[in-house]
Amino acid sequence: MEFETEKNAGAEVFGRFRLTVDCVVFGLDFAANSLKLLLVRRGEEPFKDCWALPGGFVYGDEETPDAARRNLERKTGLTDVFLEQLYTFDSLTRDPRAGSGLNADVDRIVSVAYYALVSPEKHRLQESGGGNATDAKWFGVDDLESLDCLAFDHERIIETAIARLRGKLSYVPIGFELLERKFTLKQLRRVYEIVLGRRLESSNFRRRALGMGILEPLEDRQQSVAHRPAQLYRFNEERYRQLVASGFDFEL
Amino acid sequence: MEFETEKNAGAEVFGRFRLTVDCVVFGLDFAANSLKLLLVRRGEEPFKDCWALPGGFVYGDEETPDAARRNLERKTGLTDVFLEQLYTFDSLTRDPRAGSGLNADVDRIVSVAYYALVSPEKHRLQESGGGNATDAKWFGVDDLESLDCLAFDHERIIETAIARLRGKLSYVPIGFELLERKFTLKQLRRVYEIVLGRRLESSNFRRRALGMGILEPLEDRQQSVAHRPAQLYRFNEERYRQLVASGFDFEL
DNA sequence: AATACTTAATGTCATTTTGACATTAACCTT
DNA sequence: AAGGTTAATGTCAAAATGACATTAAGTATT
């Protein structure tokens, strides 16, 4: 084996890295009919005053999902969100801080990106909570061009996340994560319509959504609307696991 | 902003990492009707003599796809394979080398895993080529339990890769990567059958495969078979890109 | 040379799924 | 009580699917 060669090839052949996490936080704006994501304004160089994904460095004794949640709360106040690893970005030029200042001792700064789905109830940012959730703001995914600047390679991370969300929504039922626990079929449909960017015929959507067998009708119905109240449903996670285990398809 | 706090919180708050890449290399064994993957035998501690995914440490000036290809060639002799990032594994306990020996200066060793698809022509390992492609061996994905030991968290990486391959094959045409450039529809069907693990009706498969519009029939046909020779096709990548751009679905 | 054999390629058809639209139901407002 | 609004269900033609039958084009056998 060549391991010996590796080991003896001088002290510092292998790179030294710092890891960061970055979170692409998605939320739906039902009023504006648009998919939004959460950015924070950077307070320091590099990219001072630019918008950036909430994130930060990873501790030595911390796994990246924990780091993602910690930094998300620190920067935005959000907790208990659906979170999944997106992709790891390690372009040589992505972070100019490598090799200087506090990072003088590392060759590279690599980011493990996550994406998060946030329900409307959490959509409103806690301006209050002791943290510095200030300077966090929702942007429509179609309004990002209008931003003066976006830090690091975050534009690319965002593009990757949008593609992943669209792709995943079509065959994994994650749309619920963007809704309250109780929801109507119309609300669920609008999740799909906003994310996928096209109209879905309501009665056909109903047929398919209910046909998956993971929507559980609840006792109560929509309240105080000036028309026939809609049935409320919840996502039956247990049933979902059963169906996944038995090799079921959730394409919608 | 809390950035100031971060910066001033003492010299070594943030973790120091080494990065490795690990490659899950898939190949098809048409004779045995099975999906195989390539493992190498470790020559040193930890996990000495265990089987492991081909991989290695990432250099400071090297991006992970390059590191993956470099280590893949070094350990197995394989070059020019289809390669895609799989997932980043960063469990606190995944690599016992962190903090000792040559890695005394790092807190963690994190692996960015890739998966590779190999065509039958490359399937035979170059035993000759100057490198140390020795001790690399193909294993059926269903025979992994019989292995005495599998290094690090590589079992989990492999499980993740198999799930990804199955999922991706169903809606992205990557099956071609497991075949020669020219192939018959039967060969393509067998790729799907072996990977997905179920029989597909041949005439219906033909209808769908040709219906996608990305298979280009070639001049020549199958040679010297004791029956009607099959048409040879190639994957039309250009046409594929067009269709992707126009929002086409490649579910099979 | 005729026949058998094998797999490729195409065709058929009943069933299921889909997409578009119509109808009825249940609430509120006036 | 009538009208307005959206929920929920029903209808139906068209398209897609799955199972199977038939024809095509080679080699091997007699």
PDB file of C-alpha atoms in Angstrom, chain A residues 1-4 6-8 10-19 40-45 55-65 70-71 74-75 84-93 97 102-103 105-108 110 112 114 132 134-135 164 171 249 251, chain B residues 1-4 6-8 10-19 40-45 55-65 70-71 74-75 84-93 97 102-103 105-108 110 112 114 132 134-135 164 171 249 251:
ATOM      1  CA  MET A   1       0.000   0.000   0.000  1.00  0.00           C
ATOM      2  CA  GLU A   2       1.053   3.510  -0.651  1.00  0.00           C
ATOM      3  CA  PHE A   3       0.087   4.661   2.789  1.00  0.00           C
ATOM      4  CA  GLU A   4       3.707   4.717   3.861  1.00  0.00           C
ATOM      5  CA  GLU A   6       1.725   9.340   2.154  1.00  0.00           C
ATOM      6  CA  LYS A   7       2.833   9.389   5.718  1.00  0.00           C
ATOM      7  CA  ASN A   8       6.456  10.057   4.992  1.00  0.00           C
ATOM      8  CA  GLY A  10       6.708  15.519   4.746  1.00  0.00           C
ATOM      9  CA  ALA A  11       4.790  16.966   7.619  1.00  0.00           C
ATOM     10  CA  GLU A  12       2.173  19.099   5.937  1.00  0.00           C
ATOM     11  CA  VAL A  13       1.003  17.462   2.774  1.00  0.00           C
ATOM     12  CA  PHE A  14      -2.633  17.251   3.690  1.00  0.00           C
ATOM     13  CA  GLY A  15      -4.827  20.279   3.867  1.00  0.00           C
ATOM     14  CA  ARG A  16      -6.015  21.931   7.020  1.00  0.00           C
ATOM     15  CA  PHE A  17      -9.588  23.007   6.923  1.00  0.00           C
ATOM     16  CA  ARG A  18     -12.118  25.015   8.769  1.00  0.00           C
ATOM     17  CA  LEU A  19     -15.744  23.979   8.311  1.00  0.00           C
ATOM     18  CA  VAL A  40     -28.964  37.999   7.038  1.00  0.00           C
ATOM     19  CA  ARG A  41     -26.870  41.095   6.598  1.00  0.00           C
ATOM     20  CA  ARG A  42     -23.184  40.630   7.220  1.00  0.00           C
ATOM     21  CA  GLY A  43     -21.672  42.874   9.857  1.00  0.00           C
ATOM     22  CA  GLU A  44     -18.047  42.575   8.904  1.00  0.00           C
ATOM     23  CA  GLU A  45     -15.502  41.887   6.236  1.00  0.00           C
ATOM     24  CA  GLY A  55     -24.424  30.184   9.056  1.00  0.00           C
ATOM     25  CA  GLY A  56     -21.127  30.090  10.841  1.00  0.00           C
ATOM     26  CA  PHE A  57     -18.122  28.076  11.823  1.00  0.00           C
ATOM     27  CA  VAL A  58     -18.373  24.559  13.192  1.00  0.00           C
ATOM     28  CA  TYR A  59     -16.889  23.725  16.566  1.00  0.00           C
ATOM     29  CA  GLY A  60     -14.437  20.901  16.943  1.00  0.00           C
ATOM     30  CA  ASP A  61     -16.818  18.803  19.014  1.00  0.00           C
ATOM     31  CA  GLU A  62     -19.974  19.577  17.140  1.00  0.00           C
ATOM     32  CA  GLU A  63     -21.641  17.721  14.304  1.00  0.00           C
ATOM     33  CA  THR A  64     -22.768  19.794  11.361  1.00  0.00           C
ATOM     34  CA  PRO A  65     -26.540  19.386  11.845  1.00  0.00           C
ATOM     35  CA  ARG A  70     -27.117  26.553  16.534  1.00  0.00           C
ATOM     36  CA  ASN A  71     -26.168  29.136  13.943  1.00  0.00           C
ATOM     37  CA  ARG A  74     -28.176  32.595  16.742  1.00  0.00           C
ATOM     38  CA  LYS A  75     -28.671  34.509  13.522  1.00  0.00           C
ATOM     39  CA  GLU A  84     -31.508  18.350   5.741  1.00  0.00           C
ATOM     40  CA  GLN A  85     -28.010  18.319   4.308  1.00  0.00           C
ATOM     41  CA  LEU A  86     -27.855  19.880   0.868  1.00  0.00           C
ATOM     42  CA  TYR A  87     -24.323  19.707  -0.524  1.00  0.00           C
ATOM     43  CA  THR A  88     -20.768  20.498   0.441  1.00  0.00           C
ATOM     44  CA  PHE A  89     -19.121  23.433  -1.271  1.00  0.00           C
ATOM     45  CA  ASP A  90     -15.360  23.457  -1.373  1.00  0.00           C
ATOM     46  CA  SER A  91     -14.253  25.589  -4.286  1.00  0.00           C
ATOM     47  CA  LEU A  92     -10.679  26.792  -3.777  1.00  0.00           C
ATOM     48  CA  THR A  93     -11.745  30.384  -4.091  1.00  0.00           C
ATOM     49  CA  ARG A  97     -10.621  34.343   4.789  1.00  0.00           C
ATOM     50  CA  LEU A 102      -7.915  33.976  12.547  1.00  0.00           C
ATOM     51  CA  ASN A 103      -7.755  31.447   9.775  1.00  0.00           C
ATOM     52  CA  ASP A 105      -3.479  28.324  10.083  1.00  0.00           C
ATOM     53  CA  VAL A 106      -5.883  26.757   7.590  1.00  0.00           C
ATOM     54  CA  ASP A 107      -5.696  26.272   3.850  1.00  0.00           C
ATOM     55  CA  ARG A 108      -9.378  26.283   3.134  1.00  0.00           C
ATOM     56  CA  VAL A 110     -15.348  24.480   3.320  1.00  0.00           C
ATOM     57  CA  VAL A 112     -21.524  22.037   4.445  1.00  0.00           C
ATOM     58  CA  TYR A 114     -28.186  22.617   4.743  1.00  0.00           C
ATOM     59  CA  ASN A 132     -29.577  39.109  17.457  1.00  0.00           C
ATOM     60  CA  THR A 134     -32.064  41.473  13.707  1.00  0.00           C
ATOM     61  CA  ASP A 135     -31.097  42.143  10.150  1.00  0.00           C
ATOM     62  CA  ARG A 164     -33.220  20.294  -4.670  1.00  0.00           C
ATOM     63  CA  TYR A 171     -41.500  12.579  -4.890  1.00  0.00           C
ATOM     64  CA  ASP A 249     -44.002   5.863  -4.357  1.00  0.00           C
ATOM     65  CA  GLU A 251     -44.802  11.101  -6.602  1.00  0.00           C
TER      66      GLU A 251
ATOM     67  CA  MET B   1     -24.025  41.495  15.224  1.00  0.00           C
ATOM     68  CA  GLU B   2     -22.428  38.832  17.286  1.00  0.00           C
ATOM     69  CA  PHE B   3     -19.494  38.506  14.972  1.00  0.00           C
ATOM     70  CA  GLU B   4     -17.321  40.470  17.333  1.00  0.00           C
ATOM     71  CA  GLU B   6     -17.112  35.165  17.848  1.00  0.00           C
ATOM     72  CA  LYS B   7     -13.825  36.725  16.951  1.00  0.00           C
ATOM     73  CA  ASN B   8     -12.849  37.659  20.438  1.00  0.00           C
ATOM     74  CA  GLY B  10     -10.319  33.209  22.372  1.00  0.00           C
ATOM     75  CA  ALA B  11      -7.975  31.802  19.817  1.00  0.00           C
ATOM     76  CA  GLU B  12      -9.230  28.287  19.260  1.00  0.00           C
ATOM     77  CA  VAL B  13     -12.963  28.138  19.453  1.00  0.00           C
ATOM     78  CA  PHE B  14     -13.549  26.798  16.003  1.00  0.00           C
ATOM     79  CA  GLY B  15     -12.696  23.276  15.017  1.00  0.00           C
ATOM     80  CA  ARG B  16      -9.747  22.250  12.944  1.00  0.00           C
ATOM     81  CA  PHE B  17     -10.516  19.628  10.388  1.00  0.00           C
ATOM     82  CA  ARG B  18      -8.884  17.297   7.990  1.00  0.00           C
ATOM     83  CA  LEU B  19     -10.968  16.318   4.959  1.00  0.00           C
ATOM     84  CA  VAL B  40      -9.749  -1.979  -1.142  1.00  0.00           C
ATOM     85  CA  ARG B  41      -7.944  -3.670   1.674  1.00  0.00           C
ATOM     86  CA  ARG B  42      -6.428  -1.339   4.227  1.00  0.00           C
ATOM     87  CA  GLY B  43      -2.718  -1.712   4.780  1.00  0.00           C
ATOM     88  CA  GLU B  44      -2.413  -0.029   8.132  1.00  0.00           C
ATOM     89  CA  GLU B  45      -4.066   0.953  11.353  1.00  0.00           C
ATOM     90  CA  GLY B  55     -10.312   7.251  -0.699  1.00  0.00           C
ATOM     91  CA  GLY B  56      -7.805   9.399   1.074  1.00  0.00           C
ATOM     92  CA  PHE B  57      -6.955  12.797   2.446  1.00  0.00           C
ATOM     93  CA  VAL B  58      -7.592  15.991   0.539  1.00  0.00           C
ATOM     94  CA  TYR B  59      -4.730  18.372  -0.182  1.00  0.00           C
ATOM     95  CA  GLY B  60      -4.952  21.986   0.787  1.00  0.00           C
ATOM     96  CA  ASP B  61      -5.045  23.217  -2.783  1.00  0.00           C
ATOM     97  CA  GLU B  62      -7.264  20.520  -4.192  1.00  0.00           C
ATOM     98  CA  GLU B  63     -11.026  20.452  -4.659  1.00  0.00           C
ATOM     99  CA  THR B  64     -12.810  17.335  -3.499  1.00  0.00           C
ATOM    100  CA  PRO B  65     -13.854  16.035  -6.939  1.00  0.00           C
ATOM    101  CA  ARG B  70      -6.837  11.162  -7.694  1.00  0.00           C
ATOM    102  CA  ASN B  71      -7.408   8.724  -4.870  1.00  0.00           C
ATOM    103  CA  ARG B  74      -4.159   5.720  -6.918  1.00  0.00           C
ATOM    104  CA  LYS B  75      -6.013   2.950  -5.150  1.00  0.00           C
ATOM    105  CA  GLU B  84     -20.986  12.769  -8.220  1.00  0.00           C
ATOM    106  CA  GLN B  85     -21.004  14.034  -4.670  1.00  0.00           C
ATOM    107  CA  LEU B  86     -23.023  11.822  -2.347  1.00  0.00           C
ATOM    108  CA  TYR B  87     -23.044  13.219   1.171  1.00  0.00           C
ATOM    109  CA  THR B  88     -20.707  14.544   3.811  1.00  0.00           C
ATOM    110  CA  PHE B  89     -20.167  12.375   6.868  1.00  0.00           C
ATOM    111  CA  ASP B  90     -18.989  14.112   9.980  1.00  0.00           C
ATOM    112  CA  SER B  91     -19.972  12.024  12.965  1.00  0.00           C
ATOM    113  CA  LEU B  92     -17.797  12.875  15.961  1.00  0.00           C
ATOM    114  CA  THR B  93     -16.688   9.288  16.292  1.00  0.00           C
ATOM    115  CA  ARG B  97      -7.212   9.115  13.906  1.00  0.00           C
ATOM    116  CA  LEU B 102      -0.153  12.945  12.091  1.00  0.00           C
ATOM    117  CA  ASN B 103      -3.574  14.315  12.887  1.00  0.00           C
ATOM    118  CA  ASP B 105      -3.383  19.023  15.331  1.00  0.00           C
ATOM    119  CA  VAL B 106      -6.937  18.446  14.175  1.00  0.00           C
ATOM    120  CA  ASP B 107     -10.171  17.876  16.049  1.00  0.00           C
ATOM    121  CA  ARG B 108     -11.975  15.907  13.408  1.00  0.00           C
ATOM    122  CA  VAL B 110     -14.670  14.630   7.936  1.00  0.00           C
ATOM    123  CA  VAL B 112     -16.959  14.061   1.643  1.00  0.00           C
ATOM    124  CA  TYR B 114     -18.668  10.516  -3.793  1.00  0.00           C
ATOM    125  CA  ASN B 132      -0.931  -0.162  -6.552  1.00  0.00           C
ATOM    126  CA  THR B 134      -3.710  -4.377  -6.035  1.00  0.00           C
ATOM    127  CA  ASP B 135      -5.949  -5.492  -3.247  1.00  0.00           C
ATOM    128  CA  ARG B 164     -29.118   7.298  -3.827  1.00  0.00           C
ATOM    129  CA  TYR B 171     -35.720   9.745 -12.699  1.00  0.00           C
ATOM    130  CA  ASP B 249     -39.291  14.329 -16.898  1.00  0.00           C
ATOM    131  CA  GLU B 251     -38.928   8.946 -14.944  1.00  0.00           C
TER     132      GLU B 251
END
